[in-house]
CSV table of C-alpha atoms and ligand atoms in Angstrom, one decimal:
chain,number,residue,atom,x,y,z
A,1,MET,CA,0.0,0.0,0.0
A,2,ILE,CA,1.0,3.6,-0.2
A,3,ALA,CA,0.5,6.5,2.2
A,4,VAL,CA,0.1,9.8,0.3
A,5,LEU,CA,1.3,12.7,2.5
A,6,LYS,CA,-0.4,16.1,2.6
A,7,ARG,CA,1.2,18.8,0.6
A,8,ASP,CA,2.3,20.7,3.7
A,9,ALA,CA,3.8,17.6,5.4
A,10,SER,CA,7.2,18.4,6.8
A,11,ARG,CA,10.3,16.3,6.9
A,12,GLU,CA,9.6,15.4,10.5
A,13,ASP,CA,6.0,14.3,9.6
A,14,LYS,CA,7.5,12.0,6.9
A,15,ASP,CA,10.1,10.6,9.3
A,16,GLN,CA,7.3,9.9,11.8
A,17,VAL,CA,5.3,8.0,9.2
A,18,ILE,CA,8.3,6.0,8.3
A,19,GLU,CA,9.0,5.2,11.9
A,20,VAL,CA,5.4,3.9,12.4
A,21,ILE,CA,5.8,1.6,9.3
A,22,ARG,CA,9.1,0.3,10.4
A,23,GLY,CA,7.7,-0.3,13.9
A,24,GLU,CA,5.3,-2.7,12.3
A,25,ASN,CA,8.1,-4.5,10.5
A,26,PHE,CA,7.2,-3.4,6.9
A,27,GLU,CA,9.6,-2.3,4.3
A,28,VAL,CA,9.5,1.4,3.5
A,29,HIS,CA,10.1,3.1,0.2
A,30,PRO,CA,9.7,6.8,0.2
A,31,ILE,CA,9.1,8.3,-3.2
A,32,GLN,CA,9.7,12.0,-3.5
A,33,GLY,CA,7.6,13.3,-6.4
A,34,VAL,CA,7.6,16.9,-7.7
A,35,GLU,CA,4.0,17.3,-6.6
A,36,LYS,CA,3.7,15.2,-3.5
A,37,THR,CA,5.5,12.8,-1.2
A,38,VAL,CA,4.4,9.2,-1.2
A,39,VAL,CA,5.6,6.5,1.2
A,40,GLY,CA,5.4,3.0,-0.2
A,41,VAL,CA,4.9,0.1,2.2
A,42,LEU,CA,5.9,-3.4,1.2
A,43,GLY,CA,5.3,-6.6,3.0
A,44,ASP,CA,3.6,-10.0,2.8
A,45,PRO,CA,0.0,-9.1,1.7
A,46,ALA,CA,-1.3,-12.1,3.7
A,47,ARG,CA,0.0,-10.7,7.0
A,48,LYS,CA,-2.6,-9.3,9.4
A,49,SER,CA,-1.9,-5.8,10.5
A,50,ASN,CA,-3.8,-2.6,11.4
A,51,LEU,CA,-1.1,-0.4,9.9
A,52,LYS,CA,-3.5,1.1,7.4
A,53,GLU,CA,-5.8,2.3,10.1
A,54,LYS,CA,-2.8,3.6,12.1
A,55,LEU,CA,-1.5,5.6,9.2
A,56,GLU,CA,-5.0,7.0,8.4
A,57,THR,CA,-5.2,8.6,11.8
A,58,MET,CA,-1.9,10.5,11.4
A,59,GLY,CA,-2.3,14.2,10.7
A,60,ALA,CA,0.2,14.3,7.8
A,61,VAL,CA,-1.3,11.5,5.9
A,62,GLU,CA,-3.8,12.5,3.2
A,63,ARG,CA,-4.9,8.9,2.3
A,64,VAL,CA,-3.8,5.3,2.3
A,65,VAL,CA,-4.3,3.3,-0.9
A,66,LEU,CA,-4.0,-0.5,-1.1
A,67,ILE,CA,-2.2,-1.6,-4.3
A,68,SER,CA,-3.4,-4.9,-5.7
A,69,ASP,CA,-1.0,-5.0,-8.6
A,70,PRO,CA,1.6,-7.8,-8.4
A,71,TYR,CA,4.3,-5.2,-9.0
A,72,LYS,CA,4.3,-2.3,-6.6
A,73,LEU,CA,7.2,0.2,-7.0
A,74,THR,CA,6.9,-0.1,-10.7
A,75,SER,CA,3.2,0.5,-10.7
A,76,TRP,CA,1.4,3.7,-11.9
A,77,ASN,CA,-0.9,3.3,-8.9
A,78,PHE,CA,2.1,3.5,-6.6
A,79,LYS,CA,3.5,6.7,-8.0
A,80,GLN,CA,1.1,8.6,-10.2
A,81,GLU,CA,3.7,10.8,-11.7
A,82,LYS,CA,5.9,9.9,-14.6
A,83,THR,CA,9.5,9.0,-13.7
A,84,VAL,CA,12.1,11.3,-15.4
A,85,ILE,CA,15.7,10.1,-15.3
A,86,ASP,CA,18.2,12.9,-15.3
A,87,LEU,CA,21.5,11.9,-16.9
A,88,GLY,CA,23.0,15.4,-16.5
A,89,ASP,CA,23.9,18.1,-19.1
A,90,GLY,CA,20.2,18.5,-20.0
A,91,VAL,CA,19.7,14.9,-21.1
A,92,LYS,CA,16.6,13.3,-19.5
A,93,VAL,CA,14.7,10.1,-20.2
A,94,GLY,CA,10.9,10.1,-19.7
A,95,GLY,CA,10.4,13.8,-19.8
A,96,ASP,CA,9.2,16.1,-22.6
A,97,GLN,CA,12.1,15.4,-24.9
A,98,LEU,CA,12.2,12.4,-27.2
A,99,THR,CA,15.2,10.3,-26.2
A,100,VAL,CA,17.2,8.8,-29.0
A,101,MET,CA,19.9,6.2,-28.3
A,102,ALA,CA,21.8,5.3,-31.5
A,103,GLY,CA,25.0,3.6,-32.5
A,104,PRO,CA,26.4,0.3,-33.6
A,105,CYS,CA,25.4,-3.1,-32.2
A,106,SER,CA,29.0,-3.7,-31.1
A,107,VAL,CA,32.0,-1.4,-30.6
A,108,GLU,CA,34.5,-2.7,-33.2
A,109,ASN,CA,37.4,-0.3,-33.3
A,110,ARG,CA,38.2,3.4,-32.6
A,111,GLU,CA,37.5,4.7,-36.0
A,112,GLN,CA,34.1,2.9,-36.2
A,113,ILE,CA,32.8,4.1,-32.9
A,114,ILE,CA,34.0,7.7,-33.2
A,115,GLU,CA,32.7,8.1,-36.7
A,116,THR,CA,29.3,6.6,-35.7
A,117,ALA,CA,29.2,8.8,-32.6
A,118,LYS,CA,29.7,12.0,-34.7
A,119,ILE,CA,27.0,10.8,-37.1
A,120,VAL,CA,24.4,10.1,-34.4
A,121,LYS,CA,25.2,13.3,-32.6
A,122,ALA,CA,24.7,15.3,-35.8
A,123,GLY,CA,21.3,13.8,-36.2
A,124,GLY,CA,20.2,14.8,-32.7
A,125,ALA,CA,20.6,11.6,-30.6
A,126,GLN,CA,21.5,12.3,-27.0
A,127,ILE,CA,22.9,8.8,-26.2
A,128,LEU,CA,25.4,6.6,-27.9
A,129,ARG,CA,24.7,2.9,-27.8
A,130,GLY,CA,27.4,0.2,-28.4
A,131,GLY,CA,28.0,-3.2,-26.9
A,132,ALA,CA,31.4,-4.2,-25.4
A,133,PHE,CA,30.2,-7.4,-23.8
A,134,LYS,CA,28.0,-9.1,-26.3
A,135,PRO,CA,25.5,-11.8,-25.7
A,136,ARG,CA,25.9,-13.8,-29.0
A,137,THR,CA,23.8,-16.8,-29.9
A,138,SER,CA,26.9,-18.6,-31.1
A,139,PRO,CA,30.1,-18.9,-29.1
A,140,TYR,CA,32.0,-18.6,-32.4
A,141,SER,CA,30.6,-15.1,-33.2
A,142,PHE,CA,32.4,-11.9,-32.2
A,143,GLN,CA,32.0,-11.5,-28.4
A,144,GLY,CA,32.9,-7.8,-28.1
A,145,LEU,CA,36.0,-5.9,-27.1
A,146,GLY,CA,35.4,-6.0,-23.4
A,147,GLU,CA,37.0,-3.2,-21.4
A,148,GLU,CA,38.8,-1.9,-24.5
A,149,GLY,CA,35.4,-1.3,-26.1
A,150,LEU,CA,34.2,0.6,-23.0
A,151,LYS,CA,37.2,2.8,-23.1
A,152,LEU,CA,36.4,3.6,-26.8
A,153,MET,CA,32.8,4.4,-25.8
A,154,ALA,CA,34.1,6.8,-23.2
A,155,GLU,CA,36.4,8.4,-25.7
A,156,ALA,CA,33.5,8.9,-28.1
A,157,ARG,CA,31.6,10.5,-25.2
A,158,GLU,CA,34.5,12.8,-24.6
A,159,GLU,CA,34.6,13.7,-28.3
A,160,THR,CA,30.9,14.3,-28.8
A,161,GLY,CA,29.3,15.0,-25.4
A,162,LEU,CA,26.9,12.1,-26.0
A,163,LYS,CA,25.9,10.0,-23.0
A,164,ILE,CA,26.5,6.3,-23.3
A,165,VAL,CA,24.6,3.1,-22.8
A,166,THR,CA,26.1,-0.4,-22.9
A,167,GLU,CA,25.2,-3.9,-21.9
A,168,LEU,CA,26.1,-5.5,-18.7
A,169,MET,CA,26.0,-9.3,-18.9
A,170,ASP,CA,27.5,-10.6,-15.6
A,171,ILE,CA,27.8,-9.6,-12.0
A,172,GLU,CA,31.6,-9.9,-12.3
A,173,HIS,CA,31.6,-7.0,-14.8
A,174,ILE,CA,29.6,-4.6,-12.7
A,175,ASP,CA,32.6,-2.5,-11.6
A,176,VAL,CA,34.2,-2.2,-15.0
A,177,VAL,CA,30.9,-1.4,-16.8
A,178,CYS,CA,29.9,1.2,-14.2
A,179,LYS,CA,33.3,2.9,-14.4
A,180,TYR,CA,32.5,4.0,-18.0
A,181,THR,CA,28.8,3.9,-18.7
A,182,ASP,CA,25.9,6.4,-18.0
A,183,ILE,CA,23.2,3.8,-18.4
A,184,ILE,CA,23.5,0.0,-17.8
A,185,GLN,CA,21.7,-2.0,-20.4
A,186,ILE,CA,20.3,-5.4,-19.3
A,187,GLY,CA,19.6,-7.4,-22.3
A,188,ALA,CA,16.6,-9.5,-23.2
A,189,ARG,CA,18.5,-12.7,-22.4
A,190,ASN,CA,19.2,-11.5,-18.8
A,191,MET,CA,15.8,-10.0,-18.1
A,192,GLN,CA,15.1,-12.8,-15.6
A,193,ASN,CA,18.6,-13.1,-14.2
A,194,TYR,CA,17.4,-12.3,-10.7
A,195,SER,CA,20.9,-12.3,-9.1
A,196,LEU,CA,22.1,-9.8,-11.6
A,197,LEU,CA,18.9,-7.7,-11.2
A,198,LYS,CA,19.3,-7.6,-7.4
A,199,GLU,CA,22.9,-6.5,-7.7
A,200,ILE,CA,22.2,-3.6,-10.1
A,201,GLY,CA,19.3,-2.7,-7.8
A,202,LYS,CA,22.0,-1.8,-5.2
A,203,LEU,CA,23.8,0.6,-7.6
A,204,ASP,CA,23.4,4.3,-8.1
A,205,LYS,CA,23.3,4.1,-11.9
A,206,PRO,CA,20.3,4.3,-14.3
A,207,VAL,CA,19.4,0.9,-15.8
A,208,MET,CA,17.6,0.1,-19.1
A,209,LEU,CA,15.8,-3.2,-18.8
A,210,LYS,CA,15.0,-4.8,-22.2
A,211,ARG,CA,12.0,-7.0,-22.4
A,212,GLY,CA,12.8,-10.7,-22.4
A,213,MET,CA,12.1,-12.4,-25.8
A,214,ALA,CA,9.3,-14.5,-24.2
A,215,ALA,CA,8.4,-12.3,-21.4
A,216,THR,CA,4.9,-11.2,-20.6
A,217,ILE,CA,4.3,-7.5,-19.5
A,218,LYS,CA,3.8,-8.7,-16.0
A,219,GLU,CA,7.1,-10.6,-15.9
A,220,TRP,CA,8.9,-7.6,-17.4
A,221,LEU,CA,7.5,-5.2,-14.8
A,222,LEU,CA,8.3,-7.7,-12.0
A,223,ALA,CA,11.9,-7.8,-13.3
A,224,ALA,CA,12.0,-4.0,-13.0
A,225,GLU,CA,10.5,-4.5,-9.5
A,226,TYR,CA,13.6,-6.5,-8.5
A,227,VAL,CA,15.8,-3.6,-9.4
A,228,MET,CA,13.6,-1.0,-7.7
A,229,ASN,CA,13.0,-3.1,-4.7
A,230,ASN,CA,16.7,-3.2,-4.0
A,231,GLY,CA,16.9,0.6,-4.0
A,232,ASN,CA,17.6,1.7,-7.6
A,233,HIS,CA,14.6,3.6,-8.9
A,234,ASP,CA,16.2,4.9,-12.1
A,235,VAL,CA,14.8,2.2,-14.4
A,236,ILE,CA,14.0,2.6,-18.1
A,237,LEU,CA,12.0,-0.1,-19.9
A,238,CYS,CA,12.9,-1.1,-23.5
A,239,GLU,CA,10.5,-3.0,-25.8
A,240,ARG,CA,12.6,-5.0,-28.3
A,241,GLY,CA,10.1,-7.4,-29.7
A,242,VAL,CA,9.1,-10.9,-28.7
A,243,ARG,CA,9.6,-14.3,-30.3
A,244,THR,CA,6.6,-15.5,-32.3
A,245,PHE,CA,6.0,-18.0,-35.1
A,246,GLY,CA,7.0,-15.5,-37.8
A,247,GLU,CA,10.2,-16.2,-39.8
A,248,GLU,CA,10.2,-13.1,-41.9
A,249,THR,CA,11.3,-10.8,-39.0
A,250,ARG,CA,13.8,-11.5,-36.3
A,251,ASN,CA,11.2,-10.8,-33.6
A,252,THR,CA,7.6,-9.4,-33.6
A,253,MET,CA,7.7,-5.8,-32.4
A,254,ASP,CA,5.0,-5.5,-29.8
A,255,LEU,CA,3.9,-1.9,-30.3
A,256,SER,CA,0.9,-2.3,-28.1
A,257,SER,CA,3.0,-2.9,-25.1
A,258,ILE,CA,4.2,0.7,-25.2
A,259,PRO,CA,0.9,2.4,-24.3
A,260,LEU,CA,-0.1,-0.5,-22.2
A,261,VAL,CA,3.1,-0.3,-20.0
A,262,GLN,CA,2.5,3.5,-19.8
A,263,GLN,CA,-0.9,2.9,-18.3
A,264,LEU,CA,0.5,0.3,-15.9
A,265,SER,CA,3.7,2.0,-14.9
A,266,HIS,CA,5.4,5.4,-14.4
A,267,LEU,CA,8.7,4.2,-15.9
A,268,PRO,CA,9.9,5.5,-19.2
A,269,VAL,CA,9.6,3.2,-22.2
A,270,ILE,CA,12.0,3.1,-25.1
A,271,ALA,CA,11.4,1.2,-28.4
A,272,ASP,CA,14.1,-0.8,-30.1
A,273,PRO,CA,12.9,-1.4,-33.7
A,274,SER,CA,16.3,-2.7,-34.7
A,275,HIS,CA,16.1,-5.9,-32.6
A,276,GLY,CA,12.3,-5.7,-32.9
A,277,THR,CA,12.4,-6.4,-36.6
A,278,GLY,CA,15.9,-7.5,-37.5
A,279,ARG,CA,15.7,-5.7,-40.9
A,280,TRP,CA,17.0,-2.3,-41.6
A,281,GLU,CA,14.2,-1.5,-44.1
A,282,LEU,CA,11.6,-2.0,-41.4
A,283,VAL,CA,13.4,0.1,-38.8
A,284,ILE,CA,12.3,3.5,-39.9
A,285,PRO,CA,8.5,2.8,-40.3
A,286,VAL,CA,8.5,0.9,-36.9
A,287,ALA,CA,10.4,3.7,-35.2
A,288,ARG,CA,7.8,6.2,-36.5
A,289,ALA,CA,5.0,3.9,-35.2
A,290,ALA,CA,6.7,3.6,-31.8
A,291,VAL,CA,6.9,7.4,-31.4
A,292,ALA,CA,3.3,7.7,-32.6
A,293,VAL,CA,2.1,5.2,-29.9
A,294,GLY,CA,3.8,7.3,-27.3
A,295,ALA,CA,7.3,5.8,-26.7
A,296,ASP,CA,9.6,8.0,-24.6
A,297,GLY,CA,12.3,7.4,-27.2
A,298,VAL,CA,13.9,4.9,-29.5
A,299,MET,CA,17.1,2.9,-29.6
A,300,VAL,CA,18.4,2.1,-33.1
A,301,GLU,CA,21.5,0.5,-34.5
A,302,VAL,CA,23.5,2.6,-36.9
A,303,HIS,CA,26.7,1.6,-38.7
A,304,PRO,CA,28.8,3.5,-41.2
A,305,ASP,CA,29.3,0.2,-43.2
A,306,PRO,CA,26.5,-2.3,-42.2
A,307,GLN,CA,27.7,-4.9,-44.8
A,308,ASN,CA,30.9,-5.3,-42.9
A,309,ALA,CA,29.5,-5.0,-39.4
A,310,LEU,CA,30.8,-7.6,-36.9
A,311,SER,CA,27.2,-8.0,-35.5
A,312,ASP,CA,23.7,-7.1,-36.6
A,313,GLY,CA,24.6,-5.5,-39.9
A,314,PRO,CA,21.3,-6.5,-41.5
A,315,GLN,CA,19.3,-4.4,-39.0
A,316,SER,CA,21.7,-1.5,-38.9
A,317,LEU,CA,20.8,1.8,-40.5
A,318,LYS,CA,23.3,3.5,-42.8
A,319,PRO,CA,24.0,7.1,-41.8
A,320,LYS,CA,21.7,8.6,-44.5
A,321,ASN,CA,18.8,6.5,-43.4
A,322,TYR,CA,19.4,7.3,-39.7
A,323,HIS,CA,19.2,11.0,-40.6
A,324,LEU,CA,16.0,10.4,-42.5
A,325,MET,CA,14.5,8.5,-39.5
A,326,MET,CA,15.5,11.4,-37.1
A,327,ASP,CA,13.7,13.9,-39.3
A,328,GLU,CA,10.6,11.8,-39.4
A,329,ILE,CA,10.4,10.8,-35.8
A,330,LYS,CA,11.0,14.4,-34.6
A,331,ALA,CA,8.2,15.6,-36.9
A,332,ILE,CA,5.8,12.9,-35.5
A,333,ASN,CA,6.9,13.7,-31.9
A,334,ASN,CA,6.2,17.4,-32.4
A,335,SER,CA,2.8,16.7,-33.9
A,336,LEU,CA,1.9,14.5,-30.9
A,337,HIS,CA,2.3,17.3,-28.5
A,338,SER,CA,-0.9,19.0,-29.7
A,339,PHE,CA,-3.1,16.1,-28.6
A,340,GLU,CA,-1.2,13.7,-26.5
A,341,SER,CA,-0.4,14.0,-22.8
A,342,ARG,CA,0.2,11.8,-19.9
A,343,GLU,CA,-3.2,12.8,-18.5
A,344,ARG,CA,-4.8,11.9,-21.8
A,345,LYS,CA,-3.1,8.5,-21.8
A,346,ILE,CA,-4.5,7.8,-18.4
A,347,ALA,CA,-8.0,9.0,-19.4
A,348,TYR,CA,-8.0,6.3,-22.1
A,349,ALA,CA,-7.6,3.7,-19.4
B,401,PEP,C1,21.5,-5.2,-28.0
B,401,PEP,O1,20.8,-4.2,-27.8
B,401,PEP,O2,22.6,-5.2,-28.5
B,401,PEP,C2,21.0,-6.6,-27.7
B,401,PEP,C3,21.8,-7.6,-27.6
B,401,PEP,O3,19.7,-6.5,-27.6
B,401,PEP,P1,18.6,-7.6,-26.9
B,401,PEP,O4,19.1,-7.9,-25.6
B,401,PEP,O5,17.3,-6.9,-27.0
B,401,PEP,O6,18.7,-8.8,-27.8
B,402,MN,MN1,22.4,-5.8,-31.8
């Protein structure tokens, strides 16, 4: 359940509420919104307690709401205010600006990553993507440059001012990845790696959690719950398509999950049409569609020479097409502002 505090509640009031909750042996998760303060209470729902009644009698408490969703901290009902993740230097995910993460599937060498970074920066992306630790289906495929790749990503950031996002695959690489990255990417294959999720939950670093290739929305939000429940509330969700019977596309891009998740959760949602389709010629139309259904941003693979890419060349945009996509999605995003808003999305529900 959540205790919504009155607008004029002081710090001491909040501390008192927290003390009462702890006194009853429940977990406390204060959430400081722009508008109001909410204190989340977590515990076994089957446990008998009169905590709700106790809180309701406290002067600083406006109301107490029971949350029946299986996910709590992730839920819109828990925090009825969109999460905005501030990466510094004016780059925010989940706010008014459309976030674009672009770059190669893998960091291959200095020239490739610096050149790509300059291209994506010129087109208006705020974040450079690039894998250094790669989860490849075959052990014989290029596995990534490891720390060397991370250093090159950091060099590209230095050169362009872009923020960076890169995948973390293992607990043992947490320190090295965190040393360089602005956002930790958890890939589809690791969405249900609960030990890894718990560890990144203890970090002070934004996380982008990709949807597992066979994950339901509930499983995806519960995976985000693992991260948040361990203390890290800076979670971004990324829809990257799910596995279906279709052979013509690498995955089936689930566009409906984007507005659905935005009704269920306050977390920002990014769309990845590159992995969602697996085909470069489908990336632009699906990116347009993702923005039109209200995605907070897109992640796309861009390569200066896709034919010779070491991974995911067939789904990588050439620079010219990336620029085309940027013009189109920016135009769609601008036109959305006239009729789309968070309140409106909720009103649909
Ligand atoms: C990636 O973004 O490079 C990647 C491996 O994606 P996913 O985990 O969605 O397959
Ligand atoms: Mn890829």
